[in-house]
Structure formats: C-alpha cells, structure tokens
Amino acid sequence: MNQVIESVFKHIDVAVTSLIDICDQLSEQDLALTPIEGKRSVGELLSHLSLICRADVYISEGATEDEMTMFYEMNHPRTLSEIKQSLTDNRMYLYQRYRQFNTEELLRVTESYWGASYSRLEWLLEMMGHIYHHRGQLYTMLTLEGIEPGVVLFA
C-alpha cells in the first residue's frame, strides 16, 4: 500500500511544484486579478489551493463545518511568499499524516460533515483531484488575463 500512497504523493508534488513555479512568475499585484466576474481572485484561489492538503485531511478526519470555517478564518495566506510557504508546509503535513497509516487504516472509511464517505485512500485521491481541479482554474484565469505561465503541468 505504501507504493500506492507514494505514487499519489508524486502527482501531488508535480501539482504543488507547478503552483510554486506559477507564484514565482506573478507579482503581488496579480493576486488582485479577477478575470471572471463574481468568482475568486487569483490571490483568493491561490490561498485556497495552499490550504487544500491540510484542510482536506481535517475534513476526512471528521472536522465539523464550524471547525473548518474557523480553520479557514485563521489560515488565510495573502502574499506570494505566504502562499508558497503554505503550499509547502501543508503538503508536508499531508505526507506525514498519511505515512503513519497502515493498510487497515488507509482502507477505513470516514465521513465528512456534509455526508461524503470514503476510505482514507479514496480521500487522498480526492485531495489530489481537488488540487488539480483548482490548478486548472488558476491556469485558465491567468491566461484570460494574458499571463501564460511557463510551467510544467505534468511530469
């Protein structure tokens, strides 16, 4: 099972590395861009992306909606430097947490506050999908603003 987990981590590494590379190509002013009216700004989306690895672990471990609201209120990276640090720190949190689980624990089903039930392994796959989903949104938002990030999206 360790090999499966490490394979998922490899793909998360690609996504997080590309997000850090995108941050390195942006200015602080770019964080205010909102190419789609009524949607998140580039900075808000990057902030959200930077928290996924930790927030989704909490959700998968049964955090309540109120606990998650508090988490997001207390963790809101705003600058490119804070976002990059949050991406790195929260990825490591996810890895350390998941490397503790044995096969039985990885197959144990847990439930989110909205009623989604998955094994921890399935939650990990959801986390990977969540990151890639929002990374795609970010890439689209930037291209709509005429910014073509020069990054490797898949390795």
Short mmCIF file of N, CA and C in Angstrom, two decimals:
data_model
loop_
_atom_site.label_atom_id
_atom_site.label_comp_id
_atom_site.label_asym_id
_atom_site.label_seq_id
_atom_site.Cartn_x
_atom_site.Cartn_y
_atom_site.Cartn_z
N MET A 1 0.83 -1.20 0.00
CA MET A 1 0.00 0.00 0.00
C MET A 1 0.87 1.26 0.00
N ASN A 2 2.06 1.16 0.62
CA ASN A 2 2.96 2.31 0.64
C ASN A 2 3.29 2.80 -0.76
N GLN A 3 3.46 1.87 -1.69
CA GLN A 3 3.79 2.24 -3.06
C GLN A 3 2.65 3.04 -3.70
N VAL A 4 1.42 2.68 -3.39
CA VAL A 4 0.27 3.42 -3.91
C VAL A 4 0.28 4.84 -3.36
N ILE A 5 0.47 4.97 -2.05
CA ILE A 5 0.49 6.29 -1.42
C ILE A 5 1.61 7.15 -2.01
N GLU A 6 2.78 6.58 -2.16
CA GLU A 6 3.91 7.34 -2.70
C GLU A 6 3.65 7.75 -4.15
N SER A 7 2.93 6.93 -4.91
CA SER A 7 2.57 7.30 -6.28
C SER A 7 1.65 8.51 -6.30
N VAL A 8 0.70 8.54 -5.39
CA VAL A 8 -0.20 9.71 -5.29
C VAL A 8 0.61 10.93 -4.87
N PHE A 9 1.51 10.76 -3.92
CA PHE A 9 2.35 11.88 -3.47
C PHE A 9 3.16 12.45 -4.65
N LYS A 10 3.64 11.57 -5.53
CA LYS A 10 4.41 12.02 -6.69
C LYS A 10 3.58 12.99 -7.53
N HIS A 11 2.31 12.68 -7.73
CA HIS A 11 1.44 13.55 -8.53
C HIS A 11 1.11 14.84 -7.78
N ILE A 12 0.95 14.75 -6.47
CA ILE A 12 0.72 15.96 -5.68
C ILE A 12 1.96 16.85 -5.74
N ASP A 13 3.15 16.23 -5.71
CA ASP A 13 4.40 17.00 -5.82
C ASP A 13 4.43 17.79 -7.12
N VAL A 14 4.05 17.16 -8.22
CA VAL A 14 4.03 17.84 -9.52
C VAL A 14 3.11 19.05 -9.46
N ALA A 15 1.92 18.87 -8.90
CA ALA A 15 0.96 19.96 -8.83
C ALA A 15 1.47 21.09 -7.94
N VAL A 16 1.98 20.75 -6.77
CA VAL A 16 2.45 21.78 -5.84
C VAL A 16 3.68 22.50 -6.40
N THR A 17 4.59 21.76 -6.99
CA THR A 17 5.78 22.39 -7.59
C THR A 17 5.37 23.35 -8.69
N SER A 18 4.41 22.95 -9.52
CA SER A 18 3.97 23.84 -10.60
C SER A 18 3.28 25.08 -10.03
N LEU A 19 2.54 24.93 -8.94
CA LEU A 19 1.90 26.09 -8.31
C LEU A 19 2.93 27.07 -7.75
N ILE A 20 3.98 26.53 -7.14
CA ILE A 20 5.06 27.39 -6.64
C ILE A 20 5.75 28.09 -7.80
N ASP A 21 5.96 27.36 -8.90
CA ASP A 21 6.57 27.97 -10.10
C ASP A 21 5.68 29.08 -10.67
N ILE A 22 4.37 28.87 -10.66
CA ILE A 22 3.45 29.91 -11.12
C ILE A 22 3.56 31.13 -10.21
N CYS A 23 3.58 30.90 -8.91
CA CYS A 23 3.73 32.02 -7.96
C CYS A 23 4.98 32.82 -8.25
N ASP A 24 6.06 32.13 -8.61
CA ASP A 24 7.32 32.80 -8.89
C ASP A 24 7.25 33.69 -10.14
N GLN A 25 6.23 33.47 -10.97
CA GLN A 25 6.07 34.26 -12.20
C GLN A 25 5.05 35.39 -12.04
N LEU A 26 4.45 35.49 -10.86
CA LEU A 26 3.44 36.51 -10.62
C LEU A 26 3.99 37.64 -9.77
N SER A 27 3.30 38.75 -9.83
CA SER A 27 3.60 39.87 -8.93
C SER A 27 2.52 39.91 -7.87
N GLU A 28 2.79 40.62 -6.81
CA GLU A 28 1.77 40.78 -5.75
C GLU A 28 0.51 41.43 -6.33
N GLN A 29 0.67 42.31 -7.31
CA GLN A 29 -0.48 42.97 -7.93
C GLN A 29 -1.35 41.97 -8.69
N ASP A 30 -0.75 40.93 -9.23
CA ASP A 30 -1.50 39.92 -9.97
C ASP A 30 -2.51 39.18 -9.08
N LEU A 31 -2.25 39.15 -7.78
CA LEU A 31 -3.16 38.45 -6.86
C LEU A 31 -4.55 39.08 -6.83
N ALA A 32 -4.65 40.34 -7.18
CA ALA A 32 -5.94 41.03 -7.17
C ALA A 32 -6.76 40.80 -8.44
N LEU A 33 -6.16 40.18 -9.45
CA LEU A 33 -6.87 39.95 -10.71
C LEU A 33 -8.09 39.07 -10.49
N THR A 34 -9.20 39.47 -11.10
CA THR A 34 -10.44 38.70 -11.04
C THR A 34 -11.00 38.63 -12.46
N PRO A 35 -10.48 37.71 -13.28
CA PRO A 35 -10.88 37.67 -14.68
C PRO A 35 -12.32 37.22 -14.92
N ILE A 36 -12.92 36.56 -13.96
CA ILE A 36 -14.30 36.09 -14.11
C ILE A 36 -15.13 36.76 -13.03
N GLU A 37 -16.01 37.65 -13.45
CA GLU A 37 -16.82 38.41 -12.51
C GLU A 37 -17.59 37.49 -11.57
N GLY A 38 -17.55 37.83 -10.28
CA GLY A 38 -18.27 37.07 -9.28
C GLY A 38 -17.54 35.84 -8.77
N LYS A 39 -16.35 35.59 -9.27
CA LYS A 39 -15.55 34.44 -8.84
C LYS A 39 -14.36 34.92 -8.02
N ARG A 40 -13.64 33.97 -7.47
CA ARG A 40 -12.46 34.29 -6.67
C ARG A 40 -11.43 35.05 -7.50
N SER A 41 -10.65 35.85 -6.79
CA SER A 41 -9.49 36.48 -7.42
C SER A 41 -8.37 35.44 -7.52
N VAL A 42 -7.33 35.77 -8.27
CA VAL A 42 -6.17 34.90 -8.37
C VAL A 42 -5.60 34.64 -6.98
N GLY A 43 -5.50 35.67 -6.16
CA GLY A 43 -4.96 35.51 -4.81
C GLY A 43 -5.84 34.64 -3.93
N GLU A 44 -7.14 34.83 -4.02
CA GLU A 44 -8.06 34.00 -3.22
C GLU A 44 -7.97 32.54 -3.63
N LEU A 45 -7.86 32.30 -4.94
CA LEU A 45 -7.75 30.91 -5.40
C LEU A 45 -6.42 30.30 -4.97
N LEU A 46 -5.33 31.05 -5.08
CA LEU A 46 -4.03 30.54 -4.63
C LEU A 46 -4.03 30.28 -3.13
N SER A 47 -4.66 31.16 -2.37
CA SER A 47 -4.76 30.96 -0.93
C SER A 47 -5.50 29.66 -0.63
N HIS A 48 -6.62 29.46 -1.30
CA HIS A 48 -7.39 28.22 -1.12
C HIS A 48 -6.55 27.00 -1.51
N LEU A 49 -5.89 27.08 -2.65
CA LEU A 49 -5.04 25.97 -3.10
C LEU A 49 -3.97 25.63 -2.06
N SER A 50 -3.42 26.65 -1.44
CA SER A 50 -2.32 26.43 -0.50
C SER A 50 -2.77 25.71 0.77
N LEU A 51 -4.07 25.70 1.03
CA LEU A 51 -4.59 25.08 2.25
C LEU A 51 -5.17 23.69 2.03
N ILE A 52 -5.36 23.29 0.80
CA ILE A 52 -6.07 22.04 0.50
C ILE A 52 -5.45 20.83 1.20
N CYS A 53 -4.15 20.69 1.15
CA CYS A 53 -3.52 19.48 1.71
C CYS A 53 -3.79 19.30 3.20
N ARG A 54 -3.92 20.38 3.93
CA ARG A 54 -4.23 20.27 5.36
C ARG A 54 -5.74 20.26 5.59
N ALA A 55 -6.45 21.17 4.96
CA ALA A 55 -7.89 21.28 5.16
C ALA A 55 -8.60 19.98 4.81
N ASP A 56 -8.21 19.38 3.70
CA ASP A 56 -8.89 18.15 3.28
C ASP A 56 -8.58 16.98 4.21
N VAL A 57 -7.41 16.98 4.82
CA VAL A 57 -7.12 15.96 5.85
C VAL A 57 -8.08 16.16 7.02
N TYR A 58 -8.22 17.39 7.47
CA TYR A 58 -9.14 17.66 8.58
C TYR A 58 -10.56 17.22 8.24
N ILE A 59 -11.00 17.55 7.04
CA ILE A 59 -12.34 17.15 6.60
C ILE A 59 -12.47 15.64 6.61
N SER A 60 -11.46 14.96 6.10
CA SER A 60 -11.51 13.49 6.02
C SER A 60 -11.48 12.85 7.40
N GLU A 61 -11.00 13.59 8.39
CA GLU A 61 -10.93 13.06 9.75
C GLU A 61 -12.12 13.47 10.61
N GLY A 62 -13.13 14.06 9.96
CA GLY A 62 -14.37 14.33 10.66
C GLY A 62 -14.53 15.72 11.24
N ALA A 63 -13.72 16.68 10.79
CA ALA A 63 -13.88 18.06 11.27
C ALA A 63 -15.29 18.54 10.93
N THR A 64 -15.87 19.30 11.84
CA THR A 64 -17.22 19.83 11.63
C THR A 64 -17.15 21.04 10.70
N GLU A 65 -18.30 21.44 10.22
CA GLU A 65 -18.36 22.63 9.37
C GLU A 65 -17.87 23.86 10.13
N ASP A 66 -18.25 23.98 11.39
CA ASP A 66 -17.79 25.11 12.21
C ASP A 66 -16.27 25.08 12.39
N GLU A 67 -15.72 23.90 12.61
CA GLU A 67 -14.27 23.78 12.76
C GLU A 67 -13.55 24.18 11.47
N MET A 68 -14.13 23.81 10.33
CA MET A 68 -13.49 24.17 9.06
C MET A 68 -13.62 25.67 8.79
N THR A 69 -14.74 26.24 9.13
CA THR A 69 -14.91 27.69 8.98
C THR A 69 -13.85 28.41 9.81
N MET A 70 -13.64 27.95 11.03
CA MET A 70 -12.63 28.56 11.90
C MET A 70 -11.23 28.36 11.31
N PHE A 71 -10.96 27.16 10.79
CA PHE A 71 -9.66 26.90 10.17
C PHE A 71 -9.39 27.89 9.05
N TYR A 72 -10.36 28.06 8.15
CA TYR A 72 -10.16 28.97 7.02
C TYR A 72 -10.03 30.42 7.47
N GLU A 73 -10.75 30.81 8.51
CA GLU A 73 -10.65 32.18 9.03
C GLU A 73 -9.27 32.43 9.64
N MET A 74 -8.70 31.42 10.26
CA MET A 74 -7.40 31.57 10.93
C MET A 74 -6.22 31.34 9.98
N ASN A 75 -6.46 30.77 8.83
CA ASN A 75 -5.40 30.43 7.88
C ASN A 75 -5.75 31.02 6.53
N HIS A 76 -5.22 32.17 6.25
CA HIS A 76 -5.54 32.85 5.01
C HIS A 76 -4.28 33.53 4.47
N PRO A 77 -3.38 32.76 3.84
CA PRO A 77 -2.17 33.38 3.30
C PRO A 77 -2.53 34.41 2.23
N ARG A 78 -1.87 35.55 2.29
CA ARG A 78 -2.25 36.66 1.40
C ARG A 78 -1.16 37.04 0.40
N THR A 79 0.09 36.86 0.75
CA THR A 79 1.18 37.25 -0.14
C THR A 79 1.70 36.01 -0.87
N LEU A 80 2.43 36.25 -1.94
CA LEU A 80 3.02 35.13 -2.68
C LEU A 80 3.94 34.30 -1.80
N SER A 81 4.71 34.97 -0.97
CA SER A 81 5.61 34.26 -0.06
C SER A 81 4.82 33.38 0.92
N GLU A 82 3.76 33.94 1.50
CA GLU A 82 2.93 33.17 2.44
C GLU A 82 2.24 32.00 1.73
N ILE A 83 1.78 32.21 0.52
CA ILE A 83 1.12 31.15 -0.24
C ILE A 83 2.09 30.02 -0.53
N LYS A 84 3.30 30.36 -0.98
CA LYS A 84 4.30 29.32 -1.28
C LYS A 84 4.67 28.55 -0.02
N GLN A 85 4.83 29.24 1.09
CA GLN A 85 5.16 28.57 2.35
C GLN A 85 4.01 27.65 2.77
N SER A 86 2.79 28.12 2.63
CA SER A 86 1.62 27.32 2.99
C SER A 86 1.50 26.08 2.11
N LEU A 87 1.76 26.23 0.82
CA LEU A 87 1.75 25.06 -0.08
C LEU A 87 2.73 24.00 0.40
N THR A 88 3.94 24.43 0.72
CA THR A 88 5.00 23.51 1.15
C THR A 88 4.68 22.89 2.51
N ASP A 89 4.31 23.72 3.47
CA ASP A 89 4.04 23.22 4.83
C ASP A 89 2.86 22.25 4.85
N ASN A 90 1.80 22.59 4.13
CA ASN A 90 0.60 21.76 4.17
C ASN A 90 0.76 20.47 3.40
N ARG A 91 1.57 20.50 2.34
CA ARG A 91 1.92 19.25 1.65
C ARG A 91 2.67 18.32 2.61
N MET A 92 3.62 18.87 3.35
CA MET A 92 4.38 18.03 4.29
C MET A 92 3.46 17.49 5.40
N TYR A 93 2.52 18.30 5.84
CA TYR A 93 1.57 17.83 6.85
C TYR A 93 0.79 16.63 6.31
N LEU A 94 0.30 16.74 5.10
CA LEU A 94 -0.44 15.63 4.48
C LEU A 94 0.44 14.38 4.41
N TYR A 95 1.66 14.51 3.94
CA TYR A 95 2.55 13.36 3.79
C TYR A 95 2.85 12.71 5.13
N GLN A 96 3.16 13.52 6.12
CA GLN A 96 3.47 12.95 7.44
C GLN A 96 2.27 12.23 8.02
N ARG A 97 1.10 12.80 7.84
CA ARG A 97 -0.12 12.18 8.36
C ARG A 97 -0.38 10.85 7.66
N TYR A 98 -0.31 10.82 6.36
CA TYR A 98 -0.64 9.61 5.61
C TYR A 98 0.43 8.53 5.72
N ARG A 99 1.65 8.90 5.93
CA ARG A 99 2.70 7.88 6.09
C ARG A 99 2.57 7.13 7.42
N GLN A 100 1.76 7.64 8.34
CA GLN A 100 1.52 6.96 9.62
C GLN A 100 0.54 5.80 9.49
N PHE A 101 -0.29 5.81 8.45
CA PHE A 101 -1.37 4.84 8.34
C PHE A 101 -0.87 3.51 7.80
N ASN A 102 -1.34 2.43 8.43
CA ASN A 102 -1.10 1.10 7.87
C ASN A 102 -2.22 0.80 6.87
N THR A 103 -2.16 -0.35 6.23
CA THR A 103 -3.15 -0.68 5.21
C THR A 103 -4.57 -0.67 5.75
N GLU A 104 -4.76 -1.23 6.92
CA GLU A 104 -6.10 -1.26 7.52
C GLU A 104 -6.63 0.16 7.74
N GLU A 105 -5.76 1.05 8.23
CA GLU A 105 -6.18 2.43 8.48
C GLU A 105 -6.46 3.18 7.17
N LEU A 106 -5.69 2.87 6.11
CA LEU A 106 -5.93 3.51 4.81
C LEU A 106 -7.26 3.08 4.20
N LEU A 107 -7.71 1.88 4.55
CA LEU A 107 -8.96 1.37 3.99
C LEU A 107 -10.17 1.71 4.87
N ARG A 108 -9.92 2.30 6.04
CA ARG A 108 -11.01 2.68 6.94
C ARG A 108 -11.80 3.83 6.34
N VAL A 109 -13.11 3.70 6.35
CA VAL A 109 -14.00 4.72 5.80
C VAL A 109 -14.28 5.77 6.86
N THR A 110 -14.18 7.03 6.43
CA THR A 110 -14.51 8.15 7.30
C THR A 110 -15.54 9.01 6.57
N GLU A 111 -16.21 9.88 7.32
CA GLU A 111 -17.29 10.68 6.74
C GLU A 111 -17.05 12.17 6.97
N SER A 112 -17.34 12.96 5.95
CA SER A 112 -17.22 14.41 6.05
C SER A 112 -18.47 14.99 6.69
N TYR A 113 -18.40 16.26 7.07
CA TYR A 113 -19.54 16.91 7.72
C TYR A 113 -20.75 17.03 6.79
N TRP A 114 -20.54 16.93 5.48
CA TRP A 114 -21.69 17.00 4.57
C TRP A 114 -22.17 15.62 4.13
N GLY A 115 -21.52 14.56 4.69
CA GLY A 115 -22.02 13.21 4.48
C GLY A 115 -21.28 12.37 3.45
N ALA A 116 -20.21 12.88 2.83
CA ALA A 116 -19.43 12.08 1.90
C ALA A 116 -18.63 11.04 2.69
N SER A 117 -18.67 9.80 2.23
CA SER A 117 -17.95 8.72 2.91
C SER A 117 -16.95 8.08 1.94
N TYR A 118 -15.69 8.06 2.36
CA TYR A 118 -14.63 7.46 1.57
C TYR A 118 -13.63 6.79 2.51
N SER A 119 -12.90 5.82 1.95
CA SER A 119 -11.75 5.31 2.71
C SER A 119 -10.69 6.41 2.71
N ARG A 120 -9.75 6.31 3.62
CA ARG A 120 -8.68 7.33 3.65
C ARG A 120 -7.92 7.35 2.32
N LEU A 121 -7.74 6.20 1.72
CA LEU A 121 -7.08 6.16 0.41
C LEU A 121 -7.91 6.93 -0.62
N GLU A 122 -9.21 6.74 -0.61
CA GLU A 122 -10.07 7.48 -1.53
C GLU A 122 -10.05 8.97 -1.23
N TRP A 123 -9.99 9.34 0.04
CA TRP A 123 -9.88 10.76 0.39
C TRP A 123 -8.60 11.34 -0.20
N LEU A 124 -7.51 10.57 -0.14
CA LEU A 124 -6.24 11.05 -0.69
C LEU A 124 -6.38 11.32 -2.19
N LEU A 125 -7.06 10.43 -2.88
CA LEU A 125 -7.29 10.65 -4.31
C LEU A 125 -8.17 11.87 -4.56
N GLU A 126 -9.15 12.09 -3.69
CA GLU A 126 -9.99 13.29 -3.77
C GLU A 126 -9.15 14.55 -3.58
N MET A 127 -8.21 14.50 -2.64
CA MET A 127 -7.33 15.65 -2.40
C MET A 127 -6.51 15.96 -3.64
N MET A 128 -5.96 14.93 -4.26
CA MET A 128 -5.17 15.12 -5.47
C MET A 128 -6.04 15.74 -6.56
N GLY A 129 -7.24 15.22 -6.73
CA GLY A 129 -8.16 15.76 -7.73
C GLY A 129 -8.54 17.20 -7.43
N HIS A 130 -8.73 17.51 -6.15
CA HIS A 130 -9.09 18.86 -5.72
C HIS A 130 -7.99 19.86 -6.12
N ILE A 131 -6.74 19.48 -5.88
CA ILE A 131 -5.62 20.36 -6.22
C ILE A 131 -5.54 20.56 -7.73
N TYR A 132 -5.64 19.47 -8.50
CA TYR A 132 -5.55 19.59 -9.95
C TYR A 132 -6.72 20.39 -10.52
N HIS A 133 -7.90 20.22 -9.96
CA HIS A 133 -9.08 20.98 -10.40
C HIS A 133 -8.83 22.48 -10.28
N HIS A 134 -8.41 22.91 -9.10
CA HIS A 134 -8.19 24.34 -8.89
C HIS A 134 -6.96 24.85 -9.62
N ARG A 135 -5.96 24.01 -9.81
CA ARG A 135 -4.79 24.44 -10.58
C ARG A 135 -5.22 24.74 -12.02
N GLY A 136 -6.12 23.90 -12.56
CA GLY A 136 -6.65 24.16 -13.90
C GLY A 136 -7.43 25.47 -13.96
N GLN A 137 -8.21 25.73 -12.91
CA GLN A 137 -8.93 27.00 -12.84
C GLN A 137 -7.95 28.17 -12.84
N LEU A 138 -6.91 28.06 -12.03
CA LEU A 138 -5.92 29.12 -11.93
C LEU A 138 -5.26 29.37 -13.29
N TYR A 139 -4.88 28.31 -13.96
CA TYR A 139 -4.22 28.44 -15.25
C TYR A 139 -5.14 29.16 -16.24
N THR A 140 -6.40 28.78 -16.25
CA THR A 140 -7.38 29.43 -17.13
C THR A 140 -7.53 30.90 -16.78
N MET A 141 -7.65 31.21 -15.48
CA MET A 141 -7.79 32.60 -15.05
C MET A 141 -6.60 33.44 -15.51
N LEU A 142 -5.41 32.90 -15.37
CA LEU A 142 -4.22 33.65 -15.76
C LEU A 142 -4.17 33.86 -17.27
N THR A 143 -4.52 32.84 -18.04
CA THR A 143 -4.50 33.01 -19.49
C THR A 143 -5.55 34.01 -19.95
N LEU A 144 -6.68 34.07 -19.25
CA LEU A 144 -7.69 35.08 -19.57
C LEU A 144 -7.16 36.49 -19.35
N GLU A 145 -6.20 36.63 -18.45
CA GLU A 145 -5.58 37.93 -18.16
C GLU A 145 -4.33 38.17 -19.01
N GLY A 146 -4.06 37.27 -19.94
CA GLY A 146 -2.90 37.43 -20.82
C GLY A 146 -1.60 36.96 -20.21
N ILE A 147 -1.68 36.24 -19.10
CA ILE A 147 -0.49 35.69 -18.45
C ILE A 147 -0.41 34.21 -18.80
N GLU A 148 0.63 33.83 -19.51
CA GLU A 148 0.80 32.43 -19.92
C GLU A 148 1.92 31.83 -19.07
N PRO A 149 1.54 31.15 -17.96
CA PRO A 149 2.58 30.60 -17.08
C PRO A 149 3.46 29.59 -17.80
N GLY A 150 4.76 29.79 -17.70
CA GLY A 150 5.72 28.85 -18.27
C GLY A 150 6.09 27.81 -17.24
N VAL A 151 5.22 26.81 -17.10
CA VAL A 151 5.45 25.77 -16.09
C VAL A 151 5.17 24.40 -16.68
N VAL A 152 5.78 23.39 -16.09
CA VAL A 152 5.50 22.01 -16.43
C VAL A 152 4.27 21.59 -15.64
N LEU A 153 3.18 21.27 -16.33
CA LEU A 153 1.95 20.89 -15.65
C LEU A 153 1.88 19.40 -15.37
N PHE A 154 2.57 18.61 -16.17
CA PHE A 154 2.57 17.16 -15.98
C PHE A 154 3.97 16.65 -16.22
N ALA A 155 4.48 15.85 -15.29
CA ALA A 155 5.86 15.35 -15.44
C ALA A 155 5.85 13.84 -15.55
#
